[in-house]
Amino acid sequence: VMGWMEWYDSLGKPTWTPAPGTIGLIWTILYPIIAATFGFVVVQAFRGKVPWRVVVPFVVNLAANLLFMPFFSGLRSIPLATADTWSCG
């Protein structure tokens, strides 16, 4: 059975693909920002300052971001990870 990094290294990637360590650093910064933004919007909805329909895109974004790595690295499904990425857009 091929390990995760061996599988990832075997993929054809463009020359501008960041190193895995860089990708990890980016997600280490982005996940807290995504979570804080989600939390802020939910609190504003509970306070009645924004309608609940405003929360929906934040829920979709948070769920899609949390599912990407399990789809991509866990299932090793590039099509499923790509579809998940489109839901963030």
Short mmCIF file of N, CA and C in Angstrom, two decimals:
data_model
loop_
_atom_site.label_atom_id
_atom_site.label_comp_id
_atom_site.label_asym_id
_atom_site.label_seq_id
_atom_site.Cartn_x
_atom_site.Cartn_y
_atom_site.Cartn_z
N VAL A 1 0.85 -1.19 0.00
CA VAL A 1 0.00 0.00 0.00
C VAL A 1 0.89 1.24 0.00
N MET A 2 0.59 2.15 -0.90
CA MET A 2 1.37 3.38 -1.04
C MET A 2 0.97 4.38 0.05
N GLY A 3 1.95 4.93 0.73
CA GLY A 3 1.71 5.94 1.75
C GLY A 3 1.22 7.25 1.14
N TRP A 4 0.69 8.11 2.01
CA TRP A 4 0.12 9.39 1.57
C TRP A 4 1.13 10.25 0.82
N MET A 5 2.31 10.47 1.39
CA MET A 5 3.30 11.34 0.74
C MET A 5 3.82 10.72 -0.54
N GLU A 6 3.98 9.41 -0.55
CA GLU A 6 4.41 8.73 -1.78
C GLU A 6 3.37 8.92 -2.87
N TRP A 7 2.09 8.78 -2.50
CA TRP A 7 1.01 9.00 -3.46
C TRP A 7 1.01 10.45 -3.95
N TYR A 8 1.11 11.40 -3.02
CA TYR A 8 1.11 12.82 -3.38
C TYR A 8 2.28 13.15 -4.29
N ASP A 9 3.46 12.63 -3.96
CA ASP A 9 4.65 12.89 -4.78
C ASP A 9 4.53 12.30 -6.18
N SER A 10 3.72 11.24 -6.33
CA SER A 10 3.57 10.60 -7.64
C SER A 10 2.62 11.36 -8.56
N LEU A 11 1.86 12.31 -8.02
CA LEU A 11 0.91 13.07 -8.83
C LEU A 11 1.65 14.04 -9.75
N GLY A 12 1.12 14.23 -10.95
CA GLY A 12 1.64 15.26 -11.83
C GLY A 12 1.17 16.62 -11.33
N LYS A 13 2.10 17.49 -11.02
CA LYS A 13 1.75 18.81 -10.48
C LYS A 13 2.46 19.89 -11.27
N PRO A 14 1.84 21.07 -11.37
CA PRO A 14 2.53 22.17 -12.07
C PRO A 14 3.79 22.59 -11.31
N THR A 15 4.70 23.22 -12.01
CA THR A 15 5.97 23.63 -11.40
C THR A 15 5.78 24.63 -10.27
N TRP A 16 4.70 25.38 -10.28
CA TRP A 16 4.47 26.40 -9.26
C TRP A 16 3.80 25.85 -8.00
N THR A 17 3.59 24.53 -7.92
CA THR A 17 2.99 23.93 -6.73
C THR A 17 3.89 24.17 -5.52
N PRO A 18 3.35 24.73 -4.44
CA PRO A 18 4.16 24.95 -3.24
C PRO A 18 4.60 23.63 -2.62
N ALA A 19 5.67 23.67 -1.87
CA ALA A 19 6.16 22.50 -1.14
C ALA A 19 5.12 22.10 -0.09
N PRO A 20 5.06 20.81 0.25
CA PRO A 20 4.08 20.37 1.26
C PRO A 20 4.17 21.15 2.58
N GLY A 21 5.37 21.51 3.00
CA GLY A 21 5.50 22.29 4.23
C GLY A 21 4.85 23.66 4.13
N THR A 22 4.94 24.25 2.96
CA THR A 22 4.31 25.56 2.73
C THR A 22 2.80 25.42 2.75
N ILE A 23 2.30 24.36 2.13
CA ILE A 23 0.85 24.13 2.13
C ILE A 23 0.35 23.94 3.56
N GLY A 24 1.11 23.18 4.36
CA GLY A 24 0.74 22.98 5.76
C GLY A 24 0.71 24.29 6.53
N LEU A 25 1.68 25.14 6.30
CA LEU A 25 1.73 26.45 6.96
C LEU A 25 0.54 27.31 6.57
N ILE A 26 0.22 27.30 5.28
CA ILE A 26 -0.92 28.09 4.80
C ILE A 26 -2.20 27.64 5.49
N TRP A 27 -2.44 26.32 5.57
CA TRP A 27 -3.66 25.83 6.20
C TRP A 27 -3.66 26.07 7.70
N THR A 28 -2.49 26.08 8.32
CA THR A 28 -2.39 26.37 9.74
C THR A 28 -2.84 27.81 10.02
N ILE A 29 -2.63 28.68 9.07
CA ILE A 29 -3.07 30.08 9.19
C ILE A 29 -4.53 30.22 8.77
N LEU A 30 -4.92 29.57 7.67
CA LEU A 30 -6.26 29.75 7.12
C LEU A 30 -7.37 29.14 7.98
N TYR A 31 -7.17 27.93 8.52
CA TYR A 31 -8.23 27.29 9.30
C TYR A 31 -8.71 28.15 10.47
N PRO A 32 -7.82 28.73 11.27
CA PRO A 32 -8.32 29.60 12.35
C PRO A 32 -9.05 30.84 11.82
N ILE A 33 -8.61 31.39 10.70
CA ILE A 33 -9.30 32.55 10.13
C ILE A 33 -10.70 32.15 9.68
N ILE A 34 -10.80 31.01 9.00
CA ILE A 34 -12.11 30.52 8.54
C ILE A 34 -13.02 30.28 9.74
N ALA A 35 -12.50 29.62 10.78
CA ALA A 35 -13.30 29.33 11.97
C ALA A 35 -13.73 30.60 12.69
N ALA A 36 -12.82 31.57 12.83
CA ALA A 36 -13.15 32.83 13.51
C ALA A 36 -14.21 33.61 12.73
N THR A 37 -14.07 33.63 11.42
CA THR A 37 -15.05 34.33 10.59
C THR A 37 -16.41 33.68 10.71
N PHE A 38 -16.43 32.34 10.64
CA PHE A 38 -17.67 31.60 10.81
C PHE A 38 -18.30 31.93 12.16
N GLY A 39 -17.49 31.88 13.23
CA GLY A 39 -18.00 32.18 14.56
C GLY A 39 -18.55 33.59 14.68
N PHE A 40 -17.85 34.54 14.09
CA PHE A 40 -18.30 35.93 14.13
C PHE A 40 -19.67 36.09 13.48
N VAL A 41 -19.83 35.48 12.30
CA VAL A 41 -21.10 35.61 11.57
C VAL A 41 -22.23 34.92 12.33
N VAL A 42 -21.95 33.76 12.92
CA VAL A 42 -22.98 33.05 13.69
C VAL A 42 -23.40 33.89 14.90
N VAL A 43 -22.43 34.48 15.60
CA VAL A 43 -22.77 35.33 16.74
C VAL A 43 -23.62 36.52 16.29
N GLN A 44 -23.26 37.12 15.16
CA GLN A 44 -24.04 38.25 14.66
C GLN A 44 -25.46 37.82 14.30
N ALA A 45 -25.62 36.61 13.79
CA ALA A 45 -26.96 36.10 13.47
C ALA A 45 -27.76 35.87 14.75
N PHE A 46 -27.11 35.29 15.79
CA PHE A 46 -27.80 35.10 17.06
C PHE A 46 -28.22 36.43 17.67
N ARG A 47 -27.42 37.45 17.48
CA ARG A 47 -27.75 38.78 18.01
C ARG A 47 -28.79 39.51 17.15
N GLY A 48 -29.14 38.93 16.02
CA GLY A 48 -30.13 39.54 15.13
C GLY A 48 -29.57 40.65 14.27
N LYS A 49 -28.25 40.76 14.18
CA LYS A 49 -27.64 41.83 13.39
C LYS A 49 -27.52 41.47 11.91
N VAL A 50 -27.53 40.17 11.60
CA VAL A 50 -27.56 39.72 10.21
C VAL A 50 -28.59 38.60 10.12
N PRO A 51 -29.24 38.47 8.97
CA PRO A 51 -30.21 37.37 8.83
C PRO A 51 -29.48 36.01 8.76
N TRP A 52 -30.17 34.95 9.18
CA TRP A 52 -29.57 33.62 9.19
C TRP A 52 -29.16 33.15 7.80
N ARG A 53 -29.80 33.65 6.76
CA ARG A 53 -29.42 33.22 5.41
C ARG A 53 -27.99 33.66 5.07
N VAL A 54 -27.48 34.67 5.77
CA VAL A 54 -26.10 35.10 5.57
C VAL A 54 -25.13 34.05 6.10
N VAL A 55 -25.56 33.26 7.08
CA VAL A 55 -24.70 32.24 7.69
C VAL A 55 -24.48 31.07 6.74
N VAL A 56 -25.43 30.80 5.86
CA VAL A 56 -25.38 29.61 4.99
C VAL A 56 -24.07 29.50 4.20
N PRO A 57 -23.61 30.55 3.50
CA PRO A 57 -22.35 30.39 2.77
C PRO A 57 -21.15 30.11 3.69
N PHE A 58 -21.20 30.62 4.91
CA PHE A 58 -20.12 30.37 5.85
C PHE A 58 -20.13 28.91 6.32
N VAL A 59 -21.33 28.35 6.51
CA VAL A 59 -21.45 26.93 6.87
C VAL A 59 -20.93 26.06 5.73
N VAL A 60 -21.32 26.38 4.50
CA VAL A 60 -20.87 25.62 3.34
C VAL A 60 -19.35 25.70 3.21
N ASN A 61 -18.80 26.90 3.37
CA ASN A 61 -17.36 27.09 3.27
C ASN A 61 -16.61 26.31 4.34
N LEU A 62 -17.08 26.39 5.58
CA LEU A 62 -16.42 25.68 6.67
C LEU A 62 -16.47 24.17 6.43
N ALA A 63 -17.64 23.66 6.08
CA ALA A 63 -17.78 22.21 5.83
C ALA A 63 -16.90 21.77 4.67
N ALA A 64 -16.89 22.53 3.59
CA ALA A 64 -16.09 22.17 2.42
C ALA A 64 -14.60 22.17 2.76
N ASN A 65 -14.16 23.15 3.52
CA ASN A 65 -12.74 23.20 3.90
C ASN A 65 -12.37 22.05 4.83
N LEU A 66 -13.27 21.67 5.73
CA LEU A 66 -12.98 20.56 6.64
C LEU A 66 -13.01 19.22 5.92
N LEU A 67 -13.79 19.12 4.83
CA LEU A 67 -13.89 17.86 4.09
C LEU A 67 -12.81 17.68 3.03
N PHE A 68 -12.16 18.76 2.61
CA PHE A 68 -11.21 18.66 1.50
C PHE A 68 -10.10 17.64 1.76
N MET A 69 -9.41 17.76 2.88
CA MET A 69 -8.29 16.85 3.13
C MET A 69 -8.73 15.40 3.29
N PRO A 70 -9.83 15.10 3.99
CA PRO A 70 -10.27 13.70 4.01
C PRO A 70 -10.60 13.17 2.60
N PHE A 71 -11.19 14.01 1.76
CA PHE A 71 -11.48 13.58 0.38
C PHE A 71 -10.19 13.38 -0.40
N PHE A 72 -9.28 14.35 -0.30
CA PHE A 72 -8.07 14.34 -1.11
C PHE A 72 -7.04 13.33 -0.60
N SER A 73 -6.68 13.44 0.67
CA SER A 73 -5.60 12.59 1.18
C SER A 73 -6.12 11.28 1.78
N GLY A 74 -7.30 11.31 2.38
CA GLY A 74 -7.84 10.09 2.97
C GLY A 74 -8.37 9.13 1.92
N LEU A 75 -9.29 9.63 1.11
CA LEU A 75 -9.87 8.79 0.05
C LEU A 75 -9.02 8.80 -1.22
N ARG A 76 -8.11 9.78 -1.30
CA ARG A 76 -7.27 9.96 -2.49
C ARG A 76 -8.14 10.11 -3.75
N SER A 77 -9.20 10.87 -3.58
CA SER A 77 -10.14 11.10 -4.67
C SER A 77 -9.99 12.53 -5.17
N ILE A 78 -9.26 12.68 -6.24
CA ILE A 78 -9.08 14.00 -6.84
C ILE A 78 -10.40 14.56 -7.37
N PRO A 79 -11.25 13.75 -8.05
CA PRO A 79 -12.54 14.29 -8.51
C PRO A 79 -13.42 14.77 -7.36
N LEU A 80 -13.49 14.01 -6.26
CA LEU A 80 -14.32 14.42 -5.12
C LEU A 80 -13.75 15.67 -4.46
N ALA A 81 -12.43 15.74 -4.32
CA ALA A 81 -11.79 16.93 -3.74
C ALA A 81 -12.01 18.14 -4.63
N THR A 82 -11.99 17.94 -5.94
CA THR A 82 -12.25 19.05 -6.88
C THR A 82 -13.68 19.54 -6.76
N ALA A 83 -14.63 18.61 -6.69
CA ALA A 83 -16.03 19.00 -6.50
C ALA A 83 -16.22 19.75 -5.19
N ASP A 84 -15.53 19.31 -4.16
CA ASP A 84 -15.57 19.98 -2.86
C ASP A 84 -15.01 21.40 -2.97
N THR A 85 -13.93 21.56 -3.72
CA THR A 85 -13.31 22.87 -3.92
C THR A 85 -14.30 23.81 -4.63
N TRP A 86 -15.02 23.29 -5.60
CA TRP A 86 -16.01 24.13 -6.30
C TRP A 86 -17.09 24.63 -5.37
N SER A 87 -17.43 23.85 -4.34
CA SER A 87 -18.47 24.29 -3.41
C SER A 87 -17.99 25.45 -2.55
N CYS A 88 -16.66 25.62 -2.42
CA CYS A 88 -16.10 26.75 -1.66
C CYS A 88 -16.15 28.04 -2.46
N GLY A 89 -16.12 27.89 -3.78
CA GLY A 89 -15.95 29.03 -4.65
C GLY A 89 -17.07 29.98 -4.61
#
